[in-house]
Coordinates of C-alpha atoms in Angstrom, one line a residue:
N1 CA -111.2 74.2 -85.5
M2 CA -110.7 75.0 -81.6
V3 CA -113.3 76.8 -79.7
N4 CA -112.5 78.8 -76.8
W5 CA -114.9 79.4 -74.3
E6 CA -115.0 82.6 -71.9
S7 CA -117.0 82.1 -68.7
R8 CA -120.3 84.2 -68.3
T9 CA -121.0 82.8 -65.0
S10 CA -120.5 85.8 -62.6
E11 CA -122.4 88.1 -65.3
L12 CA -125.7 86.4 -64.6
P13 CA -128.7 88.6 -64.1
T14 CA -129.3 85.9 -60.9
S15 CA -128.2 82.5 -59.6
D16 CA -131.3 81.0 -60.2
V17 CA -131.3 77.4 -62.4
I18 CA -130.5 78.2 -66.2
T19 CA -133.6 76.6 -67.8
A20 CA -133.4 77.6 -71.7
I21 CA -130.6 79.7 -73.6
E22 CA -130.9 81.0 -77.4
T23 CA -128.9 82.8 -79.9
S24 CA -130.0 85.3 -82.1
P25 CA -129.3 83.9 -85.7
F26 CA -128.6 87.4 -87.0
D27 CA -125.9 88.8 -84.4
E28 CA -123.7 87.0 -82.4
N29 CA -123.6 89.4 -79.9
I30 CA -127.2 88.7 -78.8
V31 CA -128.2 86.2 -76.6
Y32 CA -131.6 85.4 -74.4
L33 CA -131.3 83.4 -71.1
A34 CA -134.3 81.8 -69.1
Q35 CA -133.6 81.6 -65.7
Q36 CA -136.5 79.6 -64.1
T37 CA -139.4 82.5 -64.3
R38 CA -137.8 85.3 -65.7
V39 CA -136.3 85.9 -69.6
Y40 CA -133.3 88.1 -70.0
K41 CA -131.4 89.5 -73.1
S42 CA -127.8 90.6 -73.7
T43 CA -126.6 92.3 -76.5
D44 CA -122.9 91.8 -75.4
K45 CA -122.4 88.3 -75.7
G46 CA -123.5 87.8 -72.0
L47 CA -121.8 90.7 -70.0
S48 CA -124.6 92.4 -69.2
W49 CA -128.2 91.5 -69.0
E50 CA -131.6 93.1 -69.5
N51 CA -135.0 91.6 -67.7
I52 CA -137.6 91.6 -70.6
S53 CA -139.8 89.2 -68.4
I54 CA -142.6 92.1 -68.6
N55 CA -145.8 90.2 -68.0
M56 CA -144.6 86.9 -67.6
S57 CA -145.1 86.7 -63.8
N58 CA -144.1 83.4 -62.0
I59 CA -144.1 81.2 -64.6
Q60 CA -141.5 78.5 -65.4
I61 CA -139.8 78.7 -68.5
N62 CA -138.3 75.9 -70.3
S63 CA -137.8 76.8 -73.7
I64 CA -136.8 79.7 -76.0
A65 CA -136.7 79.6 -80.0
Y66 CA -136.5 82.8 -82.1
Y67 CA -137.9 82.4 -85.4
K68 CA -135.6 84.0 -88.1
N69 CA -138.5 85.0 -90.5
S70 CA -139.7 87.9 -88.0
Q71 CA -138.4 90.7 -86.6
E72 CA -137.1 89.1 -83.4
G73 CA -140.0 87.0 -83.0
L74 CA -139.7 85.1 -79.7
Y75 CA -141.7 81.9 -78.2
L76 CA -141.5 80.7 -74.7
G77 CA -142.1 77.3 -74.1
T78 CA -143.7 77.4 -70.7
D79 CA -145.4 75.0 -67.8
I80 CA -148.8 76.4 -69.0
G81 CA -148.0 76.6 -72.5
V82 CA -146.5 78.8 -75.2
F83 CA -146.1 82.6 -75.3
Y84 CA -144.6 84.8 -78.3
K85 CA -143.3 88.3 -78.5
D86 CA -141.5 90.3 -81.3
A87 CA -139.9 93.5 -81.6
L88 CA -143.0 95.8 -82.0
M89 CA -145.2 93.9 -79.1
D90 CA -144.9 95.5 -75.8
E91 CA -145.6 92.2 -73.4
W92 CA -146.0 88.7 -74.0
M93 CA -149.0 86.9 -75.6
S94 CA -150.5 83.4 -75.3
F95 CA -149.9 81.4 -78.2
G96 CA -151.8 78.2 -78.0
N97 CA -153.5 78.2 -81.3
G98 CA -155.4 74.7 -80.4
M99 CA -152.7 73.1 -78.3
P100 CA -154.3 72.0 -75.2
A101 CA -155.0 73.9 -72.0
S102 CA -152.1 74.7 -69.2
A103 CA -149.8 72.0 -71.5
K104 CA -145.9 71.9 -70.3
V105 CA -143.9 72.6 -73.2
T106 CA -140.5 71.3 -72.5
E107 CA -139.1 72.0 -76.0
L108 CA -139.6 74.5 -78.8
E109 CA -137.8 73.8 -82.5
F110 CA -138.5 75.6 -85.9
Y111 CA -138.6 73.6 -89.2
Y112 CA -137.9 76.1 -91.5
E113 CA -139.4 74.8 -95.0
P114 CA -136.7 75.5 -97.3
E115 CA -138.6 76.8 -101.0
D116 CA -141.3 78.6 -99.1
V117 CA -141.4 80.2 -96.1
Q118 CA -145.7 79.5 -95.7
G119 CA -144.2 76.2 -94.8
D120 CA -142.6 77.0 -91.7
L121 CA -143.5 75.1 -88.7
L122 CA -143.3 76.0 -85.0
R123 CA -142.9 72.3 -83.2
A124 CA -143.9 72.2 -79.5
A125 CA -142.9 69.1 -77.2
T126 CA -145.0 68.4 -73.9
Y127 CA -144.6 66.8 -70.7
G128 CA -147.1 64.0 -71.5
R129 CA -149.5 65.7 -74.0
G130 CA -147.6 64.9 -77.3
T131 CA -145.7 66.7 -79.6
W132 CA -147.2 69.8 -81.4
S133 CA -146.9 72.1 -84.4
S134 CA -148.2 75.4 -85.5
P135 CA -147.7 78.0 -88.2
P136 CA -145.7 81.1 -86.8
F137 CA -147.5 84.2 -85.8
I138 CA -148.7 86.6 -88.5
G139 CA -149.3 89.8 -87.6
T140 CA -150.5 93.0 -89.5
L141 CA -147.6 94.0 -91.7
E142 CA -145.6 97.5 -91.1
A143 CA -142.9 97.2 -94.3
D144 CA -139.6 98.5 -93.6
F145 CA -136.2 98.2 -94.9
T146 CA -132.2 98.9 -94.6
A147 CA -129.3 99.4 -96.7
S148 CA -125.8 98.4 -96.5
E149 CA -124.9 101.6 -97.6
T150 CA -126.5 104.6 -98.7
E151 CA -123.3 106.7 -99.8
I152 CA -121.3 104.8 -102.6
S153 CA -119.3 105.5 -105.6
A154 CA -120.6 104.5 -109.0
Y155 CA -119.4 101.0 -109.9
C156 CA -120.5 99.7 -106.1
S157 CA -122.8 97.3 -104.9
V158 CA -125.5 97.4 -102.1
D159 CA -127.2 94.9 -100.2
F160 CA -130.8 95.5 -98.7
T161 CA -132.1 94.0 -95.4
D162 CA -136.0 93.9 -94.8
L163 CA -137.0 95.1 -91.3
T164 CA -141.2 94.6 -91.5
I165 CA -142.9 93.8 -88.8
G166 CA -145.4 90.9 -89.1
S167 CA -143.8 88.0 -91.1
P168 CA -144.5 88.6 -94.7
F169 CA -144.5 85.4 -96.9
E170 CA -143.6 87.6 -100.3
W171 CA -141.4 90.8 -101.0
S172 CA -141.2 92.1 -104.1
W173 CA -138.0 95.3 -104.4
S174 CA -137.6 97.8 -107.3
F175 CA -134.5 99.3 -107.9
P176 CA -134.7 101.7 -110.7
R177 CA -132.0 102.0 -112.8
G178 CA -130.3 99.3 -110.6
T179 CA -128.6 96.2 -111.6
P180 CA -130.7 94.0 -111.1
S181 CA -133.7 96.5 -111.1
Y182 CA -135.9 94.2 -109.5
S183 CA -135.9 91.4 -106.7
T184 CA -138.1 88.9 -104.9
E185 CA -135.9 88.0 -102.3
R186 CA -136.1 88.7 -98.8
N187 CA -132.9 90.4 -98.4
P188 CA -131.1 90.9 -101.8
E189 CA -127.8 91.5 -102.1
G190 CA -125.4 93.0 -104.8
I191 CA -127.6 95.8 -106.4
R192 CA -125.1 97.4 -108.4
Y193 CA -125.4 101.4 -109.3
D194 CA -123.1 102.0 -112.3
E195 CA -123.9 105.9 -112.8
A196 CA -123.8 109.0 -110.1
G197 CA -127.2 110.0 -109.2
A198 CA -129.9 109.6 -106.8
Y199 CA -132.1 106.2 -106.5
T200 CA -135.1 105.4 -105.2
V201 CA -136.1 102.2 -103.3
T202 CA -139.3 100.4 -103.2
L203 CA -140.3 97.3 -101.0
T204 CA -143.6 95.6 -101.1
V205 CA -144.6 92.5 -98.5
T206 CA -147.7 90.6 -98.6
N207 CA -149.3 87.8 -96.0
P208 CA -152.5 86.2 -95.3
L209 CA -153.6 89.4 -93.6
G210 CA -152.8 91.9 -96.5
M211 CA -150.3 93.9 -98.0
D212 CA -147.9 96.9 -97.1
S213 CA -145.4 99.3 -99.1
K214 CA -142.3 101.3 -98.5
Q215 CA -140.6 103.8 -100.4
K216 CA -137.3 105.6 -99.6
V217 CA -137.0 108.6 -102.5
D218 CA -133.5 109.3 -103.3
Y219 CA -132.4 107.1 -100.5
I220 CA -129.0 105.8 -102.3
H221 CA -126.5 108.6 -103.5
V222 CA -124.1 107.4 -105.8
S223 CA -120.7 109.6 -106.4
E224 CA -118.6 109.6 -109.5
A225 CA -116.9 106.6 -110.3
Q226 CA -113.0 106.2 -108.4
A227 CA -110.1 104.2 -108.7
P228 CA -110.4 101.5 -105.6
A229 CA -108.5 103.2 -102.6
I230 CA -106.1 100.2 -101.4
A231 CA -106.2 98.8 -97.6
F232 CA -106.2 95.1 -96.3
Q233 CA -105.8 93.2 -93.0
A234 CA -104.8 89.8 -92.0
D235 CA -106.4 87.9 -89.3
Q236 CA -103.0 87.4 -87.5
Q237 CA -99.3 88.9 -88.3
A238 CA -97.4 86.9 -86.0
G239 CA -97.5 83.0 -85.2
C240 CA -95.8 79.9 -85.8
T241 CA -93.9 78.7 -88.5
G242 CA -96.6 77.3 -91.1
M243 CA -99.4 79.1 -90.2
Q244 CA -102.5 80.1 -92.1
V245 CA -103.5 83.7 -92.3
Q246 CA -107.2 84.7 -93.6
F247 CA -106.7 88.1 -95.7
A248 CA -109.5 90.5 -95.9
D249 CA -109.7 93.3 -98.5
L250 CA -110.6 96.2 -97.2
S251 CA -110.4 98.6 -100.2
E252 CA -112.8 101.5 -100.8
N253 CA -114.7 102.1 -104.2
C254 CA -115.5 98.6 -104.7
P255 CA -112.8 96.7 -106.6
D256 CA -113.7 93.9 -109.0
T257 CA -110.4 91.8 -109.4
W258 CA -107.7 91.7 -107.3
T259 CA -104.2 90.5 -107.3
W260 CA -101.9 89.6 -104.2
S261 CA -98.0 88.8 -103.9
F262 CA -95.8 88.0 -100.9
E263 CA -92.2 88.1 -100.5
P264 CA -90.4 85.6 -99.9
D265 CA -92.2 83.4 -102.1
S266 CA -92.0 80.5 -99.3
Y267 CA -96.0 80.1 -99.4
T268 CA -98.9 78.5 -100.5
F269 CA -102.4 78.9 -101.1
V270 CA -104.9 76.9 -99.4
D271 CA -108.4 76.0 -99.4
G272 CA -108.8 76.6 -103.0
S273 CA -108.1 79.9 -102.6
S274 CA -105.8 81.7 -105.4
A275 CA -104.1 84.9 -105.9
N276 CA -106.8 86.4 -107.6
D277 CA -109.4 85.8 -104.9
Q278 CA -110.9 88.9 -102.8
N279 CA -109.5 87.3 -99.6
P280 CA -107.5 84.4 -100.0
L281 CA -106.4 82.1 -97.1
V282 CA -102.3 81.8 -97.0
Q283 CA -99.9 79.3 -95.5
F284 CA -96.7 81.0 -94.7
N285 CA -93.8 78.0 -94.9
E286 CA -90.6 79.9 -94.2
D287 CA -89.3 81.5 -90.5
A288 CA -89.3 85.1 -92.2
E289 CA -90.7 88.4 -92.5
Y290 CA -93.2 88.5 -95.6
T291 CA -93.6 91.6 -97.5
V292 CA -97.4 91.7 -98.9
S293 CA -98.9 93.4 -101.6
L294 CA -102.3 94.1 -102.8
T295 CA -103.4 95.3 -106.7
A296 CA -106.9 95.9 -107.2
S297 CA -109.2 97.3 -110.2
N298 CA -112.5 98.8 -110.9
P299 CA -113.5 100.4 -114.7
A300 CA -112.3 103.8 -113.3
G301 CA -108.8 102.5 -112.5
T302 CA -105.9 100.5 -110.5
N303 CA -104.1 100.6 -107.4
S304 CA -101.8 98.7 -105.3
L305 CA -100.6 98.9 -101.6
T306 CA -97.3 97.2 -100.0
L307 CA -96.8 96.6 -96.6
E308 CA -93.1 95.5 -96.0
N309 CA -92.6 92.8 -93.4
Y310 CA -96.3 92.5 -92.6
I311 CA -96.3 88.7 -91.7
H312 CA -94.1 87.7 -88.9
T313 CA -93.9 83.7 -89.0
G314 CA -91.9 82.3 -86.2
G315 CA -93.4 84.6 -83.8
E316 CA -94.0 88.4 -82.6
G317 CA -90.5 90.3 -82.2
I318 CA -89.3 91.2 -79.0
P319 CA -89.7 93.8 -76.8
F320 CA -93.1 92.0 -75.8
E321 CA -95.3 93.4 -73.4
A322 CA -98.5 91.7 -72.6
D323 CA -101.7 93.9 -73.1
F324 CA -104.7 92.2 -70.6
E325 CA -106.9 95.7 -71.4
A326 CA -109.8 93.5 -73.0
Q327 CA -113.0 92.5 -72.7
T328 CA -112.2 88.7 -72.9
L329 CA -108.7 86.7 -72.5
G330 CA -109.2 85.5 -76.2
E331 CA -108.8 89.0 -77.2
T332 CA -105.7 89.4 -75.8
G333 CA -103.9 86.7 -77.9
W334 CA -103.1 84.8 -74.9
T335 CA -105.1 81.2 -74.7
I336 CA -106.0 79.3 -71.3
E337 CA -106.0 75.7 -70.8
N338 CA -108.4 74.5 -68.1
P339 CA -108.3 71.1 -67.7
D340 CA -111.1 70.5 -65.2
G341 CA -113.3 73.1 -66.7
N342 CA -113.3 75.0 -63.5
K343 CA -112.0 78.3 -62.1
T344 CA -108.9 79.1 -64.4
W345 CA -107.0 82.4 -65.2
A346 CA -109.3 85.7 -65.9
L347 CA -108.5 89.0 -66.6
S348 CA -108.3 91.7 -63.5
N349 CA -108.3 95.6 -63.5
D350 CA -106.8 96.8 -60.1
G351 CA -108.2 100.4 -61.1
D352 CA -104.7 101.6 -62.4
E353 CA -103.5 98.5 -64.2
Y354 CA -104.6 95.4 -66.3
G355 CA -103.7 92.0 -65.3
V356 CA -104.8 88.8 -64.8
W357 CA -105.7 86.6 -61.6
M358 CA -106.0 83.4 -60.2
N359 CA -109.2 82.5 -57.8
F360 CA -107.6 80.4 -55.4
F361 CA -109.5 81.3 -52.4
N362 CA -112.6 79.5 -53.9
Y363 CA -110.9 76.9 -55.9
T364 CA -111.7 73.8 -53.9
S365 CA -110.1 71.3 -56.5
M366 CA -106.9 70.6 -54.7
G367 CA -103.7 69.9 -57.1
A368 CA -106.1 71.2 -60.1
R369 CA -103.5 73.2 -62.9
D370 CA -104.3 75.5 -65.0
Y371 CA -102.5 77.2 -67.7
L372 CA -102.2 80.7 -69.2
I373 CA -100.1 80.4 -72.7
S374 CA -98.7 83.7 -74.4
P375 CA -99.2 84.4 -77.9
V376 CA -95.7 83.2 -80.4
L377 CA -92.6 85.3 -80.2
N378 CA -89.7 85.5 -82.0
F379 CA -86.2 85.8 -80.3
R380 CA -84.6 85.9 -83.8
N381 CA -81.8 88.5 -84.0
F382 CA -81.5 88.8 -80.2
D383 CA -78.5 87.3 -78.1
Q384 CA -80.0 87.5 -74.7
A385 CA -84.0 87.7 -73.4
F386 CA -85.4 88.2 -70.4
L387 CA -89.0 88.1 -68.8
N388 CA -90.1 90.6 -66.0
F389 CA -93.3 90.4 -64.7
D390 CA -95.2 91.6 -61.3
Y391 CA -97.4 90.0 -59.3
A392 CA -99.4 90.3 -55.6
Y393 CA -100.1 87.0 -53.5
A394 CA -101.0 86.6 -49.7
Q395 CA -101.2 83.2 -48.1
R396 CA -104.1 81.9 -45.9
Y397 CA -103.7 79.4 -42.9
M398 CA -101.1 76.9 -44.2
Q399 CA -102.4 76.2 -47.7
K400 CA -99.4 76.3 -50.2
D401 CA -100.6 77.2 -54.2
S402 CA -98.1 77.7 -56.5
L403 CA -96.6 79.1 -59.6
I404 CA -94.6 77.5 -62.3
I405 CA -93.3 78.9 -65.7
S406 CA -92.2 77.3 -68.7
I407 CA -90.9 78.3 -72.1
S408 CA -91.3 76.2 -75.4
D409 CA -89.4 76.7 -78.7
D410 CA -91.9 74.6 -80.7
C411 CA -95.2 76.3 -80.6
G412 CA -96.2 74.6 -77.7
E413 CA -95.4 70.9 -78.7
S414 CA -92.9 70.4 -75.6
W415 CA -92.0 72.5 -72.4
E416 CA -89.1 73.2 -70.2
R417 CA -89.7 74.5 -66.8
V418 CA -87.5 78.1 -65.7
Y419 CA -89.4 79.0 -63.0
A420 CA -91.7 77.4 -60.2
N421 CA -92.1 79.3 -56.7
G422 CA -94.8 78.9 -53.6
P423 CA -95.0 80.6 -50.1
D424 CA -92.8 79.1 -47.5
G425 CA -94.0 81.5 -44.6
E426 CA -91.0 83.3 -44.7
G427 CA -91.4 85.7 -47.7
V428 CA -89.7 83.7 -50.4
F429 CA -93.3 83.8 -52.6
E430 CA -95.8 86.1 -50.6
T431 CA -96.2 89.9 -51.6
A432 CA -98.2 90.7 -48.6
E433 CA -99.0 90.0 -45.1
P434 CA -101.0 86.5 -44.3
T435 CA -104.8 86.9 -44.3
T436 CA -107.5 84.3 -44.2
A437 CA -110.2 87.1 -46.3
F438 CA -110.5 87.0 -49.8
F439 CA -107.3 89.0 -51.0
E440 CA -107.4 91.3 -53.5
A441 CA -104.5 93.1 -54.1
L442 CA -105.6 96.6 -54.0
D443 CA -102.5 98.3 -52.7
A444 CA -99.2 99.2 -54.7
D445 CA -97.4 98.1 -51.2
E446 CA -99.1 94.5 -51.7
W447 CA -97.1 93.8 -54.9
C448 CA -93.9 92.1 -55.4
G449 CA -90.9 94.4 -54.6
Q450 CA -92.9 96.7 -52.5
G451 CA -91.2 96.0 -48.8
Y452 CA -93.2 92.8 -47.7
G453 CA -92.1 89.4 -48.9
A454 CA -90.6 88.6 -52.3
P455 CA -88.6 91.0 -55.3
C456 CA -90.5 90.7 -58.8
P457 CA -88.8 87.8 -60.9
M458 CA -86.4 88.6 -63.8
I459 CA -86.2 85.6 -65.4
D460 CA -83.4 85.0 -67.8
L461 CA -84.4 83.2 -71.0
S462 CA -81.2 83.6 -72.9
A463 CA -80.7 80.1 -73.3
W464 CA -83.3 80.6 -76.3
A465 CA -81.9 83.6 -77.8
G466 CA -81.8 83.5 -81.7
K467 CA -84.8 80.9 -81.7
S468 CA -87.9 81.3 -83.0
N469 CA -91.5 79.8 -82.4
I470 CA -91.3 80.6 -78.7
Q471 CA -94.4 80.7 -76.2
I472 CA -94.2 81.1 -72.5
R473 CA -96.8 79.3 -70.1
F474 CA -98.1 80.4 -66.5
E475 CA -99.2 77.5 -64.8
T476 CA -100.9 77.2 -61.4
Y477 CA -100.9 74.6 -59.3
C478 CA -104.0 75.1 -56.8
N479 CA -103.8 74.0 -53.4
Y480 CA -107.4 75.9 -52.1
G481 CA -104.8 79.2 -50.8
N482 CA -105.6 82.6 -51.7
N483 CA -105.8 84.5 -54.8
L484 CA -102.5 85.2 -57.3
Y485 CA -102.8 88.2 -59.4
V486 CA -100.0 89.1 -62.2
K487 CA -99.6 92.3 -64.4
N488 CA -96.7 94.0 -66.5
V489 CA -95.6 90.9 -68.0
S490 CA -92.8 91.9 -70.6
V491 CA -90.3 90.2 -72.4
S492 CA -87.3 92.2 -73.8
N493 CA -83.5 92.2 -74.4
I494 CA -83.0 94.7 -71.7
T495 CA -81.7 93.6 -68.4
G496 CA -83.5 94.4 -65.3
Q497 CA -85.6 97.1 -67.0
K498 CA -89.4 97.3 -67.0
L499 CA -91.1 98.3 -70.2
I500 CA -93.3 101.2 -69.1
E501 CA -97.1 102.3 -70.6
L502 CA -96.1 104.8 -73.5
S503 CA -99.3 106.8 -72.9
D504 CA -97.9 107.6 -69.0
E505 CA -95.6 110.3 -70.5
C506 CA -95.4 110.2 -74.1
L507 CA -97.5 111.1 -77.2
I508 CA -96.8 110.0 -80.5
Y509 CA -98.9 110.6 -83.6
P510 CA -100.1 110.1 -86.3
I511 CA -100.7 106.6 -86.2
P512 CA -100.8 104.8 -88.9
A513 CA -97.9 107.4 -89.7
T514 CA -97.1 108.5 -93.6
N515 CA -93.6 110.4 -94.0
Q516 CA -93.0 111.8 -90.2
L517 CA -93.3 110.7 -86.6
R518 CA -93.7 113.3 -84.1
V519 CA -93.0 112.7 -80.4
V520 CA -94.1 114.8 -77.5
L521 CA -92.7 114.1 -73.8
A522 CA -94.6 115.2 -70.8
D523 CA -91.3 116.5 -69.2
H524 CA -88.2 117.7 -71.2
G525 CA -84.7 118.7 -70.4
E526 CA -83.5 115.2 -69.6
K527 CA -81.5 113.5 -72.5
T528 CA -83.7 111.0 -74.1
H529 CA -82.8 108.2 -76.8
I530 CA -85.0 107.2 -79.6
Q531 CA -84.5 104.1 -81.5
I532 CA -87.0 102.5 -84.6
T533 CA -86.8 98.9 -85.5
D534 CA -88.7 96.5 -87.4
L535 CA -90.1 93.7 -85.7
A536 CA -87.2 91.5 -86.5
G537 CA -84.8 94.0 -85.1
R538 CA -83.3 95.8 -87.3
V539 CA -82.6 99.3 -86.7
F540 CA -83.7 102.0 -88.9
A541 CA -83.5 105.3 -87.0
N542 CA -81.4 106.1 -83.6
Q543 CA -81.5 110.1 -82.2
Q544 CA -81.0 111.8 -79.2
F545 CA -82.8 114.9 -78.1
K546 CA -83.6 117.0 -74.9
D547 CA -86.4 119.1 -75.9
E548 CA -90.1 118.5 -75.5
S549 CA -91.0 116.7 -78.9
I550 CA -89.2 115.9 -82.1
S551 CA -90.4 115.0 -85.5
I552 CA -88.9 112.0 -87.1
D553 CA -88.4 111.4 -90.7
L554 CA -89.9 108.2 -92.1
S555 CA -89.7 109.3 -95.7
D556 CA -86.9 106.6 -96.6
M557 CA -88.9 104.0 -94.7
A558 CA -91.5 101.2 -96.6
N559 CA -95.0 100.3 -95.2
G560 CA -94.8 97.8 -93.0
S561 CA -94.8 97.3 -88.9
Y562 CA -92.4 99.0 -87.0
L563 CA -91.2 99.4 -82.9
I564 CA -90.3 103.0 -81.6
I565 CA -88.2 102.3 -78.7
I566 CA -87.6 105.3 -76.0
S567 CA -85.0 105.2 -73.5
R568 CA -84.9 108.2 -70.8
G569 CA -82.6 107.4 -67.5
E570 CA -83.9 103.6 -66.3
K571 CA -87.5 104.2 -68.1
V572 CA -87.8 102.3 -71.7
F573 CA -91.3 102.9 -73.7
N574 CA -91.7 101.3 -76.5
R575 CA -94.9 101.0 -78.9
K576 CA -95.6 99.1 -82.1
F577 CA -96.8 101.1 -85.2
I578 CA -97.5 101.1 -88.9
I579 CA -96.3 103.3 -91.7
S580 CA -99.0 103.1 -94.5
R581 CA -99.2 105.6 -97.4

């Protein structure tokens, strides 16, 4: 599978050389980093950092190792030996344990004995002093645990997680009236409770230093059994024809049987999954709108949920508006191709709106090209389509960077250029006065169409109307000039009209909707037109009104994804929403 990388260089705590990095084996958001003599912890994938060096003053750190059979037991390999700290400790302690004094440790790794935690070993490579091994640190036990849930309905299961401090070697769990009622696993899963009531849980742990127990009285509360409340989601709803979709059952009340169905029937279960799996992987083979149904049961009953036109093969319907309000570009559905691994497209925020930008000012790789590629779009059922976007660019000296836009109708297998532009010193591309300073585009009049230089582009894509599997690619050519900013990217079948943020002037609720959708406008008196379509462009509602608010009857519309389009004068608002009953 392809892995998408996001740069975290600008968020590093210092500019010092990175000498070690380690991730938590339990939480994908947690990472540890050493920069020469300091060690840091991040709980948000490197967006921010906490200095946890404490008493590690001016000691070169070469390696970090996380011992997974502990509570955040961290080992540091340094120029003067090994140091240790866990979640209960206030500072780092020396962990020589027979190693030569002041040995320079260059690498730490753990060996985990498959059958018995007592066989685990920490191994250390040193500079010129050989390779050493030691059992991990063992401390006085303080038993504790947590449960995945403490409020459940009958026939549901609970997973338990050991939180003991001190590295236990053995675990003994007691679950009176649970199934099973006893476990020696470190983190037992699937403990089932079939009757309503309050249940006590006890954990006893041991290691060579002793024993400790933790009992939580009436810890698990079980209510009467209920039939499943059906819910599910897909890891993607729109994509190329032939895309594979991972479904996830989100039903409440613990179903134990599942039946999935899809219409039309041009689909295939893959990787050994089937219609009766809880979370099947499904390939959709036709350019179509697929309806998805899930029926699930438990001993208390059976329920079903159907979402009409839930999966859109061939791409997401238009109108489409890019949403760059995210922590990473990967979360937006856009992808990056960065051939030289250097500077590339990144998210931007000018204080009012979110967008993307290219740092040409500090990009010395002359001739480098970087690509920003849209999600897959579908122009089916439309006879015209237009791409609109705002951009800002100021020239530096005589350097000329370029912006090129291409389109693909085969999910990126081939591309056709539809736009190419760059500065000429006469304002054909520039949107602000030339400057030798780092261009930031913080003022509205520095953007296209605001009085200096170039207007905002509107690119006619009607030659691809009626087609599916469409992608749009923003390509930059670096000539070590000045920065380029792009925002308000939209594709619609409306000539020359910009799609404006719905939240600016309009409120829509409830979302998800059931049988009624209410629209409230900030101003009233001007005639407003409302249209509701599905994502294939089929119209389900057309209404006009002048009042401050209106309620729209959805009772005849099936569950699924829809688009509401609100037009007032030259402004057009749109938002996707789901009907789910």
